[in-house]
Amino acid sequence: MNSGPVTHILSSLQFDTDTLYTLFELADRIRKISKSKDGLDFLRTILSHKRAVLYFAQPSTRTYLSFNNACQILGIQTSDMRSAATSSEVKGESIEDTLETMHSYTDMIIIRHSEDDIAEKAAWMFNRSDKPIPIINAGSGPVEHPTQALLDAYTIHRAFKGKIKNKTIAIIGDLRRGRTVRSLTYLLKNFPGIRFNYVSPAELALPADVKNYLQKHEIAFEESDNLDKAVRKSDIIYSTRIQDEYDQHHESLAIDYTKFYLKKSHLALLKKDSIIMHPLPRRNEIPAEIDADSRAWYWKQEINGLWMRTAIISHIFKEDGYILNYR
Ligand code: CP
């Protein structure tokens, strides 16, 4: 029986380098253990006494599926709410009462929501209850997506065989409203010598709070709208979709986002050991003809999400040692 304070996953700001390397090792280990039937049987017993609810009030394919499958790997029983439209919130129930109800029935809440601070609110509510339970932020409005950043960092760790230091990453696209952009920036602060090339249309430039964060931590960064230059200079190309679901008046229609699409011709500019990433879903930011290039890592990145999210849940329930000691 493990005890101690409940661990929530609320923001990329909460992680230090040691915890990140523990999660990387755990994810690698779980991936390996799961290759055998005995290993899978072992993993399935670890949290078979737990229940979780996945409340996704915004659309999702891979975050939902990877968390659901991560729970299954660890034996956790799950319940779904895939839309606020199926919640009694449509009958006028408050989000607080909805969270209270999820808390009544389960041992963990995994939540994606358009409001920025629902995960923090839930953590705050239940920390003071007689049954504190972990809360995982699976994407909060245009602000944060910490578990995406964890799987992104894990992907970089694997691609560069553990050598994340002194890398240059180009983050391209909707930097203003892309929650993965803020979360990944915060997380990569843990790796010395990281440099950022932010590439975007002026209307979708990096928000002031993220720039302040970079300046405060003396992290080198450049901003431009020059995609070709960023592709030539960077070790990691991180492309993102325009987040037009946050438009107020269809303002994205006035932006020429095609200038920020990777094209097959960019492969000739890209260094031979660089990698291309994308949190997905994509539209036209990366054409499918790039998928076959060995430097295209976005499908591996997506698979890494399953192992990283299984590691995150194991870590939250303090099962790291039990898994790492499995032989
Ligand atoms: N990257 C990501 O969050 O994808 P989904 O919206 O499909 O979950």
Short mmCIF file of C-alpha atoms and ligand atoms in Angstrom, two decimals:
data_model
loop_
_atom_site.label_atom_id
_atom_site.label_comp_id
_atom_site.label_asym_id
_atom_site.label_seq_id
_atom_site.Cartn_x
_atom_site.Cartn_y
_atom_site.Cartn_z
CA MET A 1 0.00 0.00 0.00
CA ASN A 2 1.52 3.33 -1.06
CA SER A 3 0.62 6.49 0.80
CA GLY A 4 1.66 10.14 0.91
CA PRO A 5 0.28 13.25 -0.75
CA VAL A 6 -1.76 12.81 -3.92
CA THR A 7 0.09 13.69 -7.14
CA HIS A 8 -1.85 15.63 -9.74
CA ILE A 9 -0.75 16.46 -13.29
CA LEU A 10 -1.86 20.06 -13.77
CA SER A 11 0.93 21.98 -15.53
CA SER A 12 4.30 21.37 -17.18
CA LEU A 13 5.70 23.82 -14.65
CA GLN A 14 5.49 21.17 -11.93
CA PHE A 15 8.21 18.89 -13.37
CA ASP A 16 11.92 18.81 -12.61
CA THR A 17 14.64 17.00 -14.54
CA ASP A 18 14.86 14.03 -12.15
CA THR A 19 11.13 13.36 -12.42
CA LEU A 20 11.30 13.57 -16.21
CA TYR A 21 14.08 10.99 -16.40
CA THR A 22 12.15 8.72 -14.01
CA LEU A 23 9.12 8.95 -16.30
CA PHE A 24 11.25 8.27 -19.41
CA GLU A 25 12.74 5.17 -17.76
CA LEU A 26 9.33 4.03 -16.57
CA ALA A 27 7.79 4.46 -20.02
CA ASP A 28 10.64 2.48 -21.63
CA ARG A 29 10.28 -0.24 -19.02
CA ILE A 30 6.48 -0.53 -19.40
CA ARG A 31 6.87 -0.68 -23.20
CA LYS A 32 9.32 -3.58 -22.82
CA ILE A 33 7.33 -5.45 -20.13
CA SER A 34 4.15 -5.25 -22.22
CA LYS A 35 5.75 -7.22 -25.07
CA SER A 36 5.16 -10.55 -23.27
CA LYS A 37 1.93 -12.09 -21.98
CA ASP A 38 3.46 -12.56 -18.52
CA GLY A 39 4.49 -8.91 -18.54
CA LEU A 40 1.03 -7.73 -19.58
CA ASP A 41 -0.54 -9.95 -16.91
CA PHE A 42 1.79 -8.39 -14.34
CA LEU A 43 0.93 -4.83 -15.45
CA ARG A 44 -2.82 -5.58 -15.38
CA THR A 45 -2.72 -6.46 -11.70
CA ILE A 46 -1.01 -3.28 -10.54
CA LEU A 47 -4.02 -0.94 -10.34
CA SER A 48 -6.89 -3.39 -10.82
CA HIS A 49 -8.45 -2.05 -7.60
CA LYS A 50 -8.81 1.46 -9.10
CA ARG A 51 -11.47 3.20 -11.20
CA ALA A 52 -11.05 6.30 -13.35
CA VAL A 53 -13.34 8.64 -15.23
CA LEU A 54 -12.28 10.24 -18.51
CA TYR A 55 -14.22 13.47 -18.88
CA PHE A 56 -13.50 14.94 -22.32
CA ALA A 57 -15.63 18.05 -22.77
CA GLN A 58 -13.60 18.92 -25.91
CA PRO A 59 -12.99 16.57 -28.87
CA SER A 60 -10.04 14.20 -28.73
CA THR A 61 -8.84 11.10 -30.51
CA ARG A 62 -5.33 10.27 -29.31
CA THR A 63 -5.29 11.73 -25.81
CA TYR A 64 -8.57 9.97 -25.01
CA LEU A 65 -7.56 6.67 -26.62
CA SER A 66 -4.07 6.61 -25.15
CA PHE A 67 -5.31 7.39 -21.63
CA ASN A 68 -8.09 4.82 -21.91
CA ASN A 69 -5.64 2.18 -23.13
CA ALA A 70 -3.06 3.18 -20.52
CA CYS A 71 -5.71 2.57 -17.84
CA GLN A 72 -6.52 -0.83 -19.37
CA ILE A 73 -2.85 -1.83 -19.42
CA LEU A 74 -2.70 -1.15 -15.67
CA GLY A 75 -6.01 -2.88 -14.95
CA ILE A 76 -7.94 0.32 -14.12
CA GLN A 77 -11.69 0.23 -14.85
CA THR A 78 -12.76 3.34 -16.77
CA SER A 79 -15.96 5.32 -17.29
CA ASP A 80 -16.35 7.84 -20.09
CA MET A 81 -17.97 11.18 -20.54
CA ARG A 82 -17.01 12.15 -24.06
CA SER A 83 -18.91 15.44 -24.22
CA ALA A 84 -20.40 18.04 -21.91
CA ALA A 85 -23.60 17.47 -23.92
CA THR A 86 -24.02 14.08 -22.22
CA SER A 87 -23.43 15.53 -18.75
CA SER A 88 -26.16 16.79 -16.43
CA GLU A 89 -24.50 20.19 -16.90
CA VAL A 90 -26.98 20.58 -19.79
CA LYS A 91 -29.72 20.40 -17.13
CA GLY A 92 -28.06 23.24 -15.26
CA GLU A 93 -25.74 21.36 -12.93
CA SER A 94 -22.57 23.28 -12.07
CA ILE A 95 -19.14 21.95 -13.08
CA GLU A 96 -18.30 21.75 -9.35
CA ASP A 97 -21.24 19.40 -8.71
CA THR A 98 -20.31 17.40 -11.82
CA LEU A 99 -16.75 16.98 -10.50
CA GLU A 100 -18.10 16.07 -7.05
CA THR A 101 -20.15 13.29 -8.65
CA MET A 102 -17.13 11.94 -10.56
CA HIS A 103 -15.21 12.03 -7.28
CA SER A 104 -17.95 10.00 -5.58
CA TYR A 105 -17.56 7.09 -7.99
CA THR A 106 -13.90 6.98 -9.00
CA ASP A 107 -10.27 7.12 -7.86
CA MET A 108 -8.89 9.42 -10.60
CA ILE A 109 -10.30 12.08 -12.94
CA ILE A 110 -8.71 12.66 -16.35
CA ILE A 111 -10.18 15.85 -17.72
CA ARG A 112 -10.07 17.84 -20.96
CA HIS A 113 -12.04 21.06 -20.90
CA SER A 114 -12.28 24.39 -22.70
CA GLU A 115 -11.98 26.26 -19.39
CA ASP A 116 -8.41 26.98 -18.36
CA ASP A 117 -8.55 26.02 -14.70
CA ILE A 118 -10.99 23.13 -14.24
CA ALA A 119 -8.23 20.63 -13.39
CA GLU A 120 -6.77 22.98 -10.76
CA LYS A 121 -10.25 23.57 -9.38
CA ALA A 122 -10.86 19.82 -9.05
CA ALA A 123 -7.46 19.27 -7.40
CA TRP A 124 -8.19 22.06 -4.95
CA MET A 125 -11.69 20.71 -4.15
CA PHE A 126 -10.59 17.14 -3.50
CA ASN A 127 -7.31 17.86 -1.71
CA ARG A 128 -9.52 19.13 1.09
CA SER A 129 -11.91 16.16 0.99
CA ASP A 130 -11.73 12.92 2.97
CA LYS A 131 -10.80 11.10 -0.28
CA PRO A 132 -8.13 13.07 -2.18
CA ILE A 133 -7.83 11.65 -5.70
CA PRO A 134 -5.42 12.46 -8.53
CA ILE A 135 -6.51 14.82 -11.28
CA ILE A 136 -4.88 14.76 -14.73
CA ASN A 137 -5.14 17.77 -17.01
CA ALA A 138 -5.64 16.25 -20.50
CA GLY A 139 -5.79 19.68 -22.16
CA SER A 140 -7.10 22.93 -20.69
CA GLY A 141 -8.44 25.48 -23.18
CA PRO A 142 -5.66 27.18 -25.16
CA VAL A 143 -3.41 27.19 -22.09
CA GLU A 144 -1.80 23.84 -21.20
CA HIS A 145 -1.49 20.21 -22.24
CA PRO A 146 1.13 18.85 -19.85
CA THR A 147 0.85 15.16 -20.73
CA GLN A 148 1.37 16.04 -24.42
CA ALA A 149 4.55 17.88 -23.42
CA LEU A 150 5.70 14.83 -21.45
CA LEU A 151 5.23 12.53 -24.43
CA ASP A 152 6.90 15.13 -26.67
CA ALA A 153 9.94 15.29 -24.38
CA TYR A 154 9.99 11.48 -24.21
CA THR A 155 9.97 11.36 -28.02
CA ILE A 156 12.91 13.79 -28.20
CA HIS A 157 14.71 11.73 -25.54
CA ARG A 158 14.28 8.57 -27.61
CA ALA A 159 15.11 10.18 -30.94
CA PHE A 160 18.39 11.60 -29.63
CA LYS A 161 19.23 8.55 -27.47
CA GLY A 162 18.99 10.47 -24.21
CA LYS A 163 20.93 13.52 -25.39
CA ILE A 164 18.35 16.34 -25.21
CA LYS A 165 20.89 18.98 -24.11
CA ASN A 166 21.92 21.81 -26.49
CA LYS A 167 19.20 21.13 -29.03
CA THR A 168 17.45 23.76 -31.14
CA ILE A 169 13.72 23.33 -31.59
CA ALA A 170 11.60 25.19 -34.13
CA ILE A 171 7.99 25.49 -32.95
CA ILE A 172 5.83 26.47 -35.90
CA GLY A 173 2.29 27.72 -36.32
CA ASP A 174 -0.37 28.95 -33.92
CA LEU A 175 1.86 29.86 -30.99
CA ARG A 176 -0.72 32.12 -29.40
CA ARG A 177 -3.45 29.53 -28.92
CA GLY A 178 -1.58 26.23 -29.14
CA ARG A 179 -1.63 24.72 -25.64
CA THR A 180 1.10 22.26 -26.57
CA VAL A 181 3.40 25.21 -27.32
CA ARG A 182 3.27 26.67 -23.82
CA SER A 183 3.48 23.25 -22.12
CA LEU A 184 6.44 22.07 -24.22
CA THR A 185 8.29 25.34 -23.70
CA TYR A 186 7.89 25.05 -19.94
CA LEU A 187 9.00 21.42 -19.92
CA LEU A 188 12.09 21.81 -22.13
CA LYS A 189 13.44 24.41 -19.72
CA ASN A 190 14.69 21.35 -17.79
CA PHE A 191 17.26 20.56 -20.51
CA PRO A 192 20.38 22.77 -20.49
CA GLY A 193 21.29 24.60 -23.68
CA ILE A 194 17.82 24.28 -25.26
CA ARG A 195 17.16 27.00 -27.87
CA PHE A 196 13.83 27.89 -29.46
CA ASN A 197 13.02 29.19 -32.95
CA TYR A 198 9.39 30.28 -32.86
CA VAL A 199 7.92 30.63 -36.35
CA SER A 200 4.43 32.04 -36.85
CA PRO A 201 2.26 34.63 -38.53
CA ALA A 202 2.39 37.91 -36.60
CA GLU A 203 -1.25 37.47 -35.51
CA LEU A 204 -0.44 34.13 -33.84
CA ALA A 205 2.89 35.04 -32.22
CA LEU A 206 4.11 33.68 -28.90
CA PRO A 207 2.15 35.12 -25.93
CA ALA A 208 3.90 37.61 -23.63
CA ASP A 209 3.72 35.32 -20.59
CA VAL A 210 5.70 32.59 -22.38
CA LYS A 211 8.30 35.14 -23.54
CA ASN A 212 8.59 36.42 -19.98
CA TYR A 213 9.15 32.86 -18.81
CA LEU A 214 11.95 32.33 -21.35
CA GLN A 215 13.60 35.62 -20.42
CA LYS A 216 13.34 34.91 -16.70
CA HIS A 217 15.07 31.54 -17.17
CA GLU A 218 17.64 32.97 -19.63
CA ILE A 219 16.63 30.56 -22.39
CA ALA A 220 17.69 31.62 -25.90
CA PHE A 221 14.87 32.14 -28.38
CA GLU A 222 14.14 33.80 -31.71
CA GLU A 223 10.85 34.76 -33.32
CA SER A 224 10.32 35.02 -37.06
CA ASP A 225 8.04 34.10 -39.95
CA ASN A 226 10.90 32.45 -41.87
CA LEU A 227 10.11 28.74 -42.05
CA ASP A 228 13.00 27.82 -44.41
CA LYS A 229 15.62 29.33 -42.12
CA ALA A 230 14.17 27.56 -39.06
CA VAL A 231 14.12 24.21 -40.89
CA ARG A 232 17.81 24.61 -41.84
CA LYS A 233 18.95 25.57 -38.33
CA SER A 234 16.90 23.29 -36.07
CA ASP A 235 17.34 19.79 -34.67
CA ILE A 236 13.63 19.41 -33.98
CA ILE A 237 10.82 20.75 -36.18
CA TYR A 238 7.58 20.92 -34.16
CA SER A 239 4.67 21.81 -36.43
CA THR A 240 1.21 22.71 -35.10
CA ARG A 241 -2.31 23.18 -36.48
CA ILE A 242 -4.12 26.52 -36.48
CA GLN A 243 -6.42 26.52 -33.44
CA ASP A 244 -9.37 28.16 -35.15
CA GLU A 245 -11.85 26.64 -32.71
CA TYR A 246 -10.85 29.58 -30.48
CA ASP A 247 -11.69 32.22 -33.12
CA GLN A 248 -14.07 34.92 -31.98
CA HIS A 249 -15.18 36.09 -35.46
CA HIS A 250 -13.54 33.66 -37.98
CA GLU A 251 -10.39 35.82 -37.84
CA SER A 252 -8.20 32.85 -38.83
CA LEU A 253 -9.64 33.05 -42.34
CA ALA A 254 -7.64 36.25 -42.89
CA ILE A 255 -4.33 34.54 -42.04
CA ASP A 256 -2.20 32.87 -44.74
CA TYR A 257 -1.27 29.76 -42.75
CA THR A 258 0.04 27.99 -45.88
CA LYS A 259 3.36 29.88 -45.41
CA PHE A 260 3.86 27.68 -42.34
CA TYR A 261 3.19 24.34 -44.03
CA LEU A 262 6.13 21.97 -44.42
CA LYS A 263 6.61 20.82 -47.98
CA LYS A 264 8.50 17.86 -49.40
CA SER A 265 11.14 20.33 -50.62
CA HIS A 266 11.93 21.19 -46.99
CA LEU A 267 13.38 17.70 -46.53
CA ALA A 268 16.42 18.80 -48.57
CA LEU A 269 16.99 21.70 -46.13
CA LEU A 270 16.59 19.58 -43.01
CA LYS A 271 19.71 18.23 -41.28
CA LYS A 272 20.12 14.47 -41.70
CA ASP A 273 19.73 13.77 -37.98
CA SER A 274 16.91 16.25 -37.30
CA ILE A 275 13.37 15.08 -36.55
CA ILE A 276 9.90 16.33 -37.47
CA MET A 277 7.20 16.29 -34.81
CA HIS A 278 3.54 17.30 -34.59
CA PRO A 279 1.16 16.80 -31.65
CA LEU A 280 -1.57 15.85 -34.17
CA PRO A 281 -4.27 16.08 -35.39
CA ARG A 282 -2.81 17.65 -38.52
CA ARG A 283 -4.57 19.29 -41.41
CA ASN A 284 -2.17 20.37 -44.16
CA GLU A 285 0.81 21.48 -42.05
CA ILE A 286 2.67 18.30 -43.01
CA PRO A 287 1.72 16.51 -46.23
CA ALA A 288 1.37 12.71 -46.03
CA GLU A 289 4.21 12.35 -48.55
CA ILE A 290 6.63 13.35 -45.75
CA ASP A 291 5.46 10.45 -43.55
CA ALA A 292 7.81 7.95 -45.18
CA ASP A 293 10.93 10.06 -44.45
CA SER A 294 12.95 8.55 -41.58
CA ARG A 295 13.03 11.96 -39.91
CA ALA A 296 9.22 12.07 -39.60
CA TRP A 297 8.61 11.15 -35.96
CA TYR A 298 4.97 12.18 -35.42
CA TRP A 299 3.48 8.69 -35.65
CA LYS A 300 6.15 7.38 -33.26
CA GLN A 301 5.37 10.40 -31.07
CA GLU A 302 1.71 9.36 -30.97
CA ILE A 303 2.61 5.79 -29.94
CA ASN A 304 4.97 7.17 -27.29
CA GLY A 305 1.87 8.83 -25.82
CA LEU A 306 0.50 5.44 -24.80
CA TRP A 307 3.68 4.46 -22.92
CA MET A 308 4.22 7.86 -21.38
CA ARG A 309 0.60 8.09 -20.18
CA THR A 310 0.88 4.58 -18.69
CA ALA A 311 4.05 5.77 -16.93
CA ILE A 312 2.32 8.94 -15.70
CA ILE A 313 -0.55 6.97 -14.14
CA SER A 314 1.87 4.48 -12.55
CA HIS A 315 3.88 7.39 -11.16
CA ILE A 316 0.80 9.14 -9.79
CA PHE A 317 -0.14 5.97 -7.90
CA LYS A 318 3.49 5.61 -6.73
CA GLU A 319 4.07 2.28 -8.47
CA ASP A 320 7.35 3.34 -10.15
CA GLY A 321 9.56 1.13 -7.98
CA TYR A 322 7.32 -1.91 -8.33
CA ILE A 323 7.44 -1.68 -12.13
CA LEU A 324 11.13 -0.81 -12.40
CA ASN A 325 11.99 -3.86 -10.23
CA TYR A 326 10.01 -6.30 -12.43
CA ARG A 327 12.22 -9.01 -13.88
N1 CP B 1 -2.55 15.92 -29.43
C1 CP B 1 -3.84 15.81 -29.02
O1 CP B 1 -4.21 16.31 -27.94
O2 CP B 1 -4.66 15.13 -29.84
P1 CP B 1 -6.20 14.83 -29.60
O3 CP B 1 -6.91 16.16 -29.63
O4 CP B 1 -6.62 13.90 -30.71
O5 CP B 1 -6.33 14.21 -28.24
#
